[in-house]
Coordinates of C-alpha atoms in Angstrom, one line a residue:
M1 CA -32.2 -4.9 -7.9
S2 CA -30.1 -2.4 -9.9
N3 CA -26.6 -3.3 -11.2
N4 CA -23.4 -3.2 -9.1
A5 CA -22.5 0.4 -10.3
N6 CA -24.8 1.5 -7.5
R7 CA -22.5 -0.1 -4.8
V8 CA -20.1 2.9 -4.9
F9 CA -21.8 6.2 -4.0
Q10 CA -22.5 8.8 -1.4
V11 CA -25.9 9.8 0.1
V12 CA -25.9 13.4 1.3
N13 CA -28.3 15.8 2.9
A14 CA -29.8 13.0 5.0
R15 CA -31.1 12.5 8.6
I16 CA -29.1 9.4 9.4
V17 CA -30.3 7.2 12.3
T18 CA -27.2 5.7 14.0
P19 CA -26.7 3.8 17.3
S20 CA -25.4 7.0 18.8
G21 CA -28.2 9.2 17.6
V22 CA -29.5 11.1 14.5
I23 CA -27.0 12.8 12.4
E24 CA -28.7 15.8 10.9
N25 CA -27.6 16.9 7.4
G26 CA -25.5 13.7 7.2
A27 CA -23.5 12.0 4.5
L28 CA -23.1 8.2 4.1
T29 CA -20.5 6.8 1.8
V30 CA -20.8 3.3 0.3
I31 CA -17.8 1.4 -1.2
D32 CA -18.4 -2.0 -2.7
G33 CA -21.6 -2.5 -0.8
I34 CA -20.1 -1.6 2.6
I35 CA -20.6 1.6 4.6
A36 CA -17.2 3.3 4.4
D37 CA -18.0 6.6 6.1
I38 CA -20.7 8.6 7.9
R39 CA -20.2 12.3 8.6
L40 CA -21.9 15.7 8.3
S41 CA -22.6 16.7 4.8
G42 CA -19.9 19.2 3.7
E43 CA -17.3 18.0 6.2
E44 CA -13.8 17.6 4.7
Q45 CA -13.1 14.2 3.2
D46 CA -10.4 12.6 1.0
A47 CA -10.3 13.5 -2.6
S48 CA -11.4 10.1 -3.8
A49 CA -14.7 10.3 -1.8
S50 CA -15.5 13.7 -3.2
K51 CA -15.5 12.2 -6.7
L52 CA -18.2 9.5 -6.0
P53 CA -21.7 9.6 -7.5
V54 CA -23.9 11.6 -5.2
I55 CA -27.5 10.9 -4.1
D56 CA -29.3 13.8 -2.6
A57 CA -31.7 12.6 0.2
K58 CA -33.3 16.0 0.3
G59 CA -33.5 16.0 4.1
N60 CA -35.2 12.6 4.3
W61 CA -34.5 9.9 6.8
I62 CA -31.9 7.2 6.2
I63 CA -32.4 4.2 8.5
P64 CA -31.1 0.6 8.7
G65 CA -32.9 -2.0 6.5
F66 CA -35.4 -4.1 8.4
I67 CA -34.6 -7.7 9.6
D68 CA -37.8 -9.8 9.9
V69 CA -37.2 -12.9 12.0
H70 CA -40.7 -14.3 11.7
V71 CA -42.2 -14.3 8.2
H72 CA -44.0 -17.2 6.5
G73 CA -44.5 -15.7 3.0
G74 CA -46.1 -13.1 0.9
A75 CA -47.2 -12.2 -2.7
G76 CA -49.3 -15.4 -2.8
H77 CA -46.5 -17.8 -1.8
D78 CA -45.6 -19.6 1.5
F79 CA -42.1 -20.9 2.4
M80 CA -43.7 -24.2 3.3
D81 CA -44.3 -25.1 -0.3
A82 CA -42.6 -22.3 -2.4
N83 CA -40.2 -23.4 -5.1
E84 CA -37.3 -21.2 -6.2
E85 CA -39.7 -18.9 -8.2
G86 CA -42.0 -18.6 -5.2
I87 CA -39.2 -17.8 -2.8
R88 CA -37.9 -15.2 -5.2
A89 CA -41.4 -13.6 -5.3
I90 CA -41.6 -13.6 -1.4
T91 CA -38.2 -11.9 -1.1
K92 CA -39.0 -9.4 -3.8
F93 CA -42.3 -8.4 -2.1
H94 CA -40.7 -7.9 1.3
A95 CA -37.7 -6.0 -0.2
A96 CA -40.2 -3.6 -1.7
N97 CA -41.5 -3.0 1.8
G98 CA -38.1 -2.3 3.4
T99 CA -37.0 -5.8 4.6
T100 CA -33.4 -6.4 3.7
S101 CA -32.9 -9.7 5.6
L102 CA -35.4 -12.3 6.8
L103 CA -35.8 -15.7 8.3
A104 CA -37.9 -18.1 6.3
T105 CA -40.4 -19.3 8.8
T106 CA -42.1 -22.7 8.8
L107 CA -45.3 -24.0 10.4
T108 CA -46.1 -27.2 12.2
A109 CA -45.8 -30.0 9.7
S110 CA -44.4 -33.4 9.1
R111 CA -40.7 -34.2 9.5
E112 CA -40.5 -34.8 5.8
D113 CA -42.1 -31.5 4.9
L114 CA -39.9 -29.5 7.3
T115 CA -36.8 -31.2 5.9
A116 CA -37.9 -30.3 2.4
V117 CA -38.3 -26.6 3.4
L118 CA -34.8 -26.6 4.9
D119 CA -33.5 -28.2 1.7
R120 CA -35.2 -25.7 -0.6
V121 CA -34.3 -22.6 1.5
S122 CA -30.6 -23.7 2.0
R123 CA -30.2 -24.2 -1.7
F124 CA -31.7 -20.8 -2.4
M125 CA -29.4 -19.2 0.2
S126 CA -26.3 -20.8 -1.5
A127 CA -26.9 -18.9 -4.7
T128 CA -27.0 -15.1 -5.3
M129 CA -30.1 -13.7 -3.8
P130 CA -31.4 -10.7 -5.8
Y131 CA -33.8 -9.2 -3.3
T132 CA -34.2 -9.6 0.5
Q133 CA -31.4 -11.8 1.8
I134 CA -32.6 -15.0 3.5
I135 CA -30.2 -15.5 6.4
G136 CA -31.7 -18.7 7.8
V137 CA -34.8 -20.5 8.9
H138 CA -37.1 -20.0 11.9
L139 CA -38.8 -23.3 12.8
E140 CA -42.2 -22.4 14.4
G141 CA -43.2 -25.7 15.8
P142 CA -44.0 -28.6 15.5
F143 CA -43.2 -29.0 19.2
V144 CA -46.0 -26.7 20.5
N145 CA -49.1 -27.1 22.7
V146 CA -52.3 -28.0 21.0
K147 CA -54.3 -25.8 23.4
W148 CA -52.7 -22.7 21.9
K149 CA -52.2 -24.0 18.4
G150 CA -53.6 -20.9 16.7
A151 CA -52.9 -21.5 13.0
Q152 CA -50.6 -24.5 13.7
N153 CA -51.9 -27.8 12.2
P154 CA -52.8 -30.0 15.2
A155 CA -52.3 -33.2 13.2
Y156 CA -48.5 -32.7 13.4
I157 CA -48.0 -31.4 16.9
L158 CA -45.8 -33.6 19.1
P159 CA -43.1 -33.4 21.8
P160 CA -39.6 -32.4 20.9
Q161 CA -37.7 -35.0 18.7
P162 CA -33.9 -34.6 19.3
E163 CA -33.1 -36.9 16.4
W164 CA -34.8 -34.6 14.0
L165 CA -32.6 -31.8 15.1
D166 CA -29.5 -34.0 14.8
E167 CA -30.4 -34.7 11.2
W168 CA -31.2 -31.1 10.4
V169 CA -28.0 -29.7 11.9
R170 CA -25.9 -32.3 10.1
R171 CA -27.6 -31.8 6.7
F172 CA -28.1 -28.0 6.9
P173 CA -25.4 -26.6 9.1
G174 CA -26.0 -23.0 10.3
V175 CA -29.4 -22.7 8.5
I176 CA -31.7 -23.0 11.5
K177 CA -31.5 -19.8 13.5
I178 CA -34.6 -19.9 15.8
Q179 CA -36.9 -22.7 16.9
T180 CA -40.2 -22.1 18.7
L181 CA -41.6 -24.7 21.0
A182 CA -43.8 -25.1 24.1
P183 CA -41.4 -25.3 27.1
E184 CA -43.9 -27.3 29.2
S185 CA -43.9 -30.3 26.8
E186 CA -42.1 -33.5 27.7
G187 CA -38.3 -33.3 27.0
S188 CA -38.4 -29.6 26.2
L189 CA -35.7 -28.5 28.7
A190 CA -33.1 -30.9 27.3
Y191 CA -34.2 -29.9 23.8
I192 CA -33.8 -26.2 24.6
E193 CA -30.2 -26.9 25.8
K194 CA -29.6 -28.8 22.6
L195 CA -30.8 -25.9 20.5
A196 CA -28.6 -23.5 22.4
N197 CA -25.5 -25.8 22.1
N198 CA -26.0 -25.8 18.3
G199 CA -26.2 -22.0 18.1
I200 CA -29.9 -21.9 17.6
V201 CA -32.1 -19.4 19.5
P202 CA -34.6 -21.3 21.6
S203 CA -38.0 -19.6 21.5
C204 CA -41.3 -20.1 23.3
G205 CA -44.6 -19.8 21.6
H206 CA -48.0 -21.6 21.2
T207 CA -47.5 -22.5 24.8
D208 CA -49.5 -23.0 28.0
A209 CA -46.5 -22.7 30.2
T210 CA -46.7 -21.3 33.7
Y211 CA -44.6 -18.4 34.8
E212 CA -42.4 -20.8 36.7
Q213 CA -42.0 -23.1 33.6
I214 CA -40.8 -20.2 31.4
I215 CA -38.3 -19.1 34.0
E216 CA -37.0 -22.6 34.3
A217 CA -36.7 -22.8 30.5
A218 CA -34.8 -19.5 30.5
D219 CA -32.4 -21.1 33.0
H220 CA -31.8 -23.8 30.4
G221 CA -31.3 -21.3 27.5
L222 CA -34.7 -20.0 26.4
R223 CA -34.0 -16.5 24.9
H224 CA -37.0 -15.6 22.7
A225 CA -40.8 -15.3 22.6
V226 CA -42.8 -15.3 19.4
H227 CA -45.7 -12.8 18.9
T228 CA -46.0 -11.8 22.5
F229 CA -49.5 -12.0 24.0
N230 CA -50.7 -14.2 21.1
A231 CA -51.0 -18.0 21.5
M232 CA -49.6 -18.2 25.0
S233 CA -50.9 -18.4 28.6
P234 CA -52.0 -14.8 29.5
L235 CA -51.1 -12.4 32.3
H236 CA -53.0 -12.7 35.5
H237 CA -52.0 -10.9 38.7
R238 CA -51.9 -14.2 40.7
Q239 CA -50.8 -16.4 37.8
P240 CA -48.5 -14.4 35.6
G241 CA -48.3 -17.1 32.9
T242 CA -46.0 -17.1 29.9
V243 CA -46.8 -13.4 29.3
G244 CA -45.8 -12.4 32.8
A245 CA -42.5 -14.3 32.5
V246 CA -41.7 -12.9 29.1
L247 CA -42.4 -9.3 30.3
T248 CA -40.2 -9.6 33.4
D249 CA -37.3 -11.8 32.5
D250 CA -34.6 -9.8 30.8
R251 CA -33.0 -12.9 29.3
I252 CA -36.0 -13.2 26.9
T253 CA -36.5 -11.0 23.9
A254 CA -40.1 -10.4 22.9
E255 CA -41.5 -10.3 19.4
V256 CA -44.5 -8.1 18.7
I257 CA -46.8 -7.9 15.7
A258 CA -47.7 -4.2 15.4
D259 CA -50.7 -4.3 13.0
G260 CA -53.5 -3.1 15.2
H261 CA -55.2 -6.5 15.2
H262 CA -52.8 -8.9 17.1
V263 CA -52.1 -6.6 20.0
H264 CA -53.8 -3.4 21.2
P265 CA -51.6 -0.3 21.2
A266 CA -51.7 -0.3 25.0
G267 CA -50.4 -3.9 25.0
I268 CA -47.5 -2.8 22.8
K269 CA -46.8 0.1 25.2
L270 CA -46.8 -2.4 28.0
I271 CA -44.3 -4.6 26.2
T272 CA -41.9 -1.8 25.4
R273 CA -42.1 -0.3 28.9
A274 CA -41.5 -3.6 30.6
K275 CA -38.8 -4.8 28.2
G276 CA -37.3 -1.5 27.0
T277 CA -37.1 -1.0 23.3
H278 CA -33.7 -2.7 23.3
N279 CA -35.3 -6.1 24.1
V280 CA -38.3 -6.1 21.7
I281 CA -38.3 -7.3 18.1
L282 CA -40.8 -6.1 15.5
V283 CA -42.0 -8.9 13.2
T284 CA -44.6 -9.3 10.6
D285 CA -45.6 -13.0 10.9
A286 CA -46.7 -12.4 7.3
M287 CA -48.4 -15.2 5.4
A288 CA -48.9 -15.8 1.7
A289 CA -51.9 -13.4 1.5
A290 CA -49.6 -10.4 2.4
G291 CA -49.7 -8.1 -0.6
M292 CA -52.7 -9.9 -2.1
P293 CA -56.4 -9.0 -2.5
D294 CA -59.0 -10.3 0.0
G295 CA -60.1 -13.8 -0.6
D296 CA -59.4 -17.5 0.4
Y297 CA -55.9 -18.7 1.1
E298 CA -54.1 -21.5 3.1
L299 CA -51.7 -21.4 6.0
G300 CA -50.0 -24.6 6.9
G301 CA -52.6 -26.6 5.0
L302 CA -55.5 -24.9 6.9
P303 CA -58.1 -22.8 5.0
V304 CA -57.9 -19.1 5.7
H305 CA -60.1 -16.2 4.6
M306 CA -58.8 -12.7 4.4
S307 CA -61.2 -9.7 4.7
C308 CA -60.1 -6.1 4.8
G309 CA -56.5 -7.3 5.0
V310 CA -57.1 -9.4 8.1
A311 CA -56.5 -13.2 7.8
R312 CA -58.5 -15.6 9.9
L313 CA -58.9 -19.4 10.0
K314 CA -62.2 -20.4 8.5
E315 CA -62.9 -23.1 11.1
T316 CA -62.2 -21.1 14.3
N317 CA -62.1 -17.5 13.1
S318 CA -58.7 -17.2 14.9
L319 CA -56.1 -14.8 13.5
A320 CA -53.9 -16.6 11.0
G321 CA -50.6 -14.9 10.7
S322 CA -50.8 -11.4 9.2
T323 CA -50.6 -9.4 6.0
L324 CA -48.3 -6.9 7.7
T325 CA -45.2 -5.4 6.1
M326 CA -42.2 -4.2 8.2
I327 CA -42.6 -0.6 6.9
S328 CA -46.3 -0.6 7.9
A329 CA -45.3 -2.0 11.3
V330 CA -42.7 0.8 11.9
Q331 CA -45.2 3.4 10.8
Y332 CA -47.8 2.0 13.2
L333 CA -45.4 2.0 16.1
V334 CA -44.5 5.7 15.5
R335 CA -48.0 6.9 14.6
E336 CA -50.2 4.8 16.9
V337 CA -48.0 3.7 19.8
G338 CA -45.9 6.8 20.1
V339 CA -42.4 5.5 20.0
T340 CA -39.7 7.5 18.2
L341 CA -38.4 6.5 14.8
E342 CA -35.1 5.7 16.4
E343 CA -36.8 3.3 18.9
A344 CA -38.9 1.7 16.1
S345 CA -35.7 1.3 14.0
R346 CA -34.0 -0.4 16.9
M347 CA -36.8 -2.9 17.3
A348 CA -36.9 -3.6 13.5
S349 CA -33.2 -3.8 12.8
A350 CA -30.6 -3.6 15.6
N351 CA -32.4 -6.0 18.0
P352 CA -33.1 -8.8 15.6
A353 CA -29.4 -8.5 14.4
R354 CA -28.2 -8.9 17.9
Q355 CA -30.5 -11.8 18.7
L356 CA -29.2 -13.6 15.6
G357 CA -25.6 -12.8 16.3
I358 CA -25.1 -10.8 13.1
E359 CA -24.8 -7.3 14.6
A360 CA -21.2 -7.1 13.5
T361 CA -22.2 -7.0 9.9
T362 CA -25.7 -5.5 9.7
G363 CA -28.6 -4.1 11.7
S364 CA -27.3 -0.6 12.2
L365 CA -25.7 2.2 10.2
E366 CA -22.0 2.0 11.2
V367 CA -18.7 2.0 9.2
G368 CA -17.7 -1.5 8.1
K369 CA -21.3 -2.9 8.1
A370 CA -23.3 -3.9 5.0
A371 CA -25.0 -1.0 3.2
D372 CA -28.5 -2.2 4.0
F373 CA -30.5 0.9 4.5
L374 CA -33.7 2.7 3.6
Q375 CA -34.8 6.2 2.7
L376 CA -38.0 7.4 4.3
S377 CA -39.8 10.7 3.8
D378 CA -40.6 13.0 6.6
S379 CA -44.0 11.3 6.9
L380 CA -42.3 7.8 7.0
E381 CA -43.2 6.8 3.5
L382 CA -40.7 4.4 2.0
E383 CA -38.8 6.2 -0.8
A384 CA -35.9 3.8 -1.6
V385 CA -34.2 0.5 -0.5
W386 CA -30.6 -0.5 -0.7
I387 CA -29.5 -4.1 0.0
K388 CA -25.7 -4.5 0.3
G389 CA -25.3 -1.2 -1.5
T390 CA -27.4 -2.1 -4.4
K391 CA -30.6 -0.1 -4.9
F392 CA -33.8 -2.2 -5.1
D393 CA -35.7 -1.7 -8.4
N394 CA -39.2 -3.0 -8.1

């Protein structure tokens, strides 16, 4: 990213997407990486603000930076085995595609390997992060259902292990933000309560749970569903399954992968109409192959082949994560699904911030929040990225 001189400036002549609507011909002032003011361009302001460096947005959109709560890697690297250089490459790639904050997401693996990921990521978080900010870890597995394993390695699937969580919370306080499990597995309800009591969002995924089991899990604290429709018991009019519970229980926020491969546009419309755009979170589920050419890769130790940008397990031909970026997902929602940019922005920024409990500091463009924002052209092409008021320089 560029130097800190860019942390004090004003963006003018912009269409600014805020929680209360779009400000046409707006001006956004940044002081020390924080949004200090939002108003109409040309409105009277104090003398000091009028002397700030000015960036002319030329009528383009200014929207909040994206927060990706489910991302495994990118640029040829995976959080499961990436060293500091690899993590830096992942965050640089996603910064270039509009993600200003993310959760480093794991896969089903051994206790030792998952602990090692938590250790590497927590150390990376403790230093200055030059690109996308890692704000925690999303543990996807290993307490899932082998029937819906998808790209999760079945060799390491097992029931919830409370003592693992005790160790992780003690050694890495505040690092785990979400954990995904199968609520029908033995001991899962008590484990869900344990997650919630530790400030971790309990999530369902890779699950064969019935409608009734998901509702019961929500009674115990379940609040999130990963990649809705994918790797979960499907909707049937007499057996609503996991999908039916996720769509109808307002306590559960639904992730969606909007890449045209994981969910049909009509399926995404169904999710947004059932949940409302305030209760849907846009994610990439991106793997190491994101941003890379077609070829052979690995996901959680399983061989994957990517063709035409679509990654599938070699053994089963199942979808294996994605190569999606957040800017591409937002563009897909607007162009193919028909949501407004304001609605897409809510699903990509405000909703994940609220789910993670960080909405007071980021996720929307409001005075006092971090200057995490993007400039998009009228056709929604990404023009510029600012992270904490510092412009990203690819």
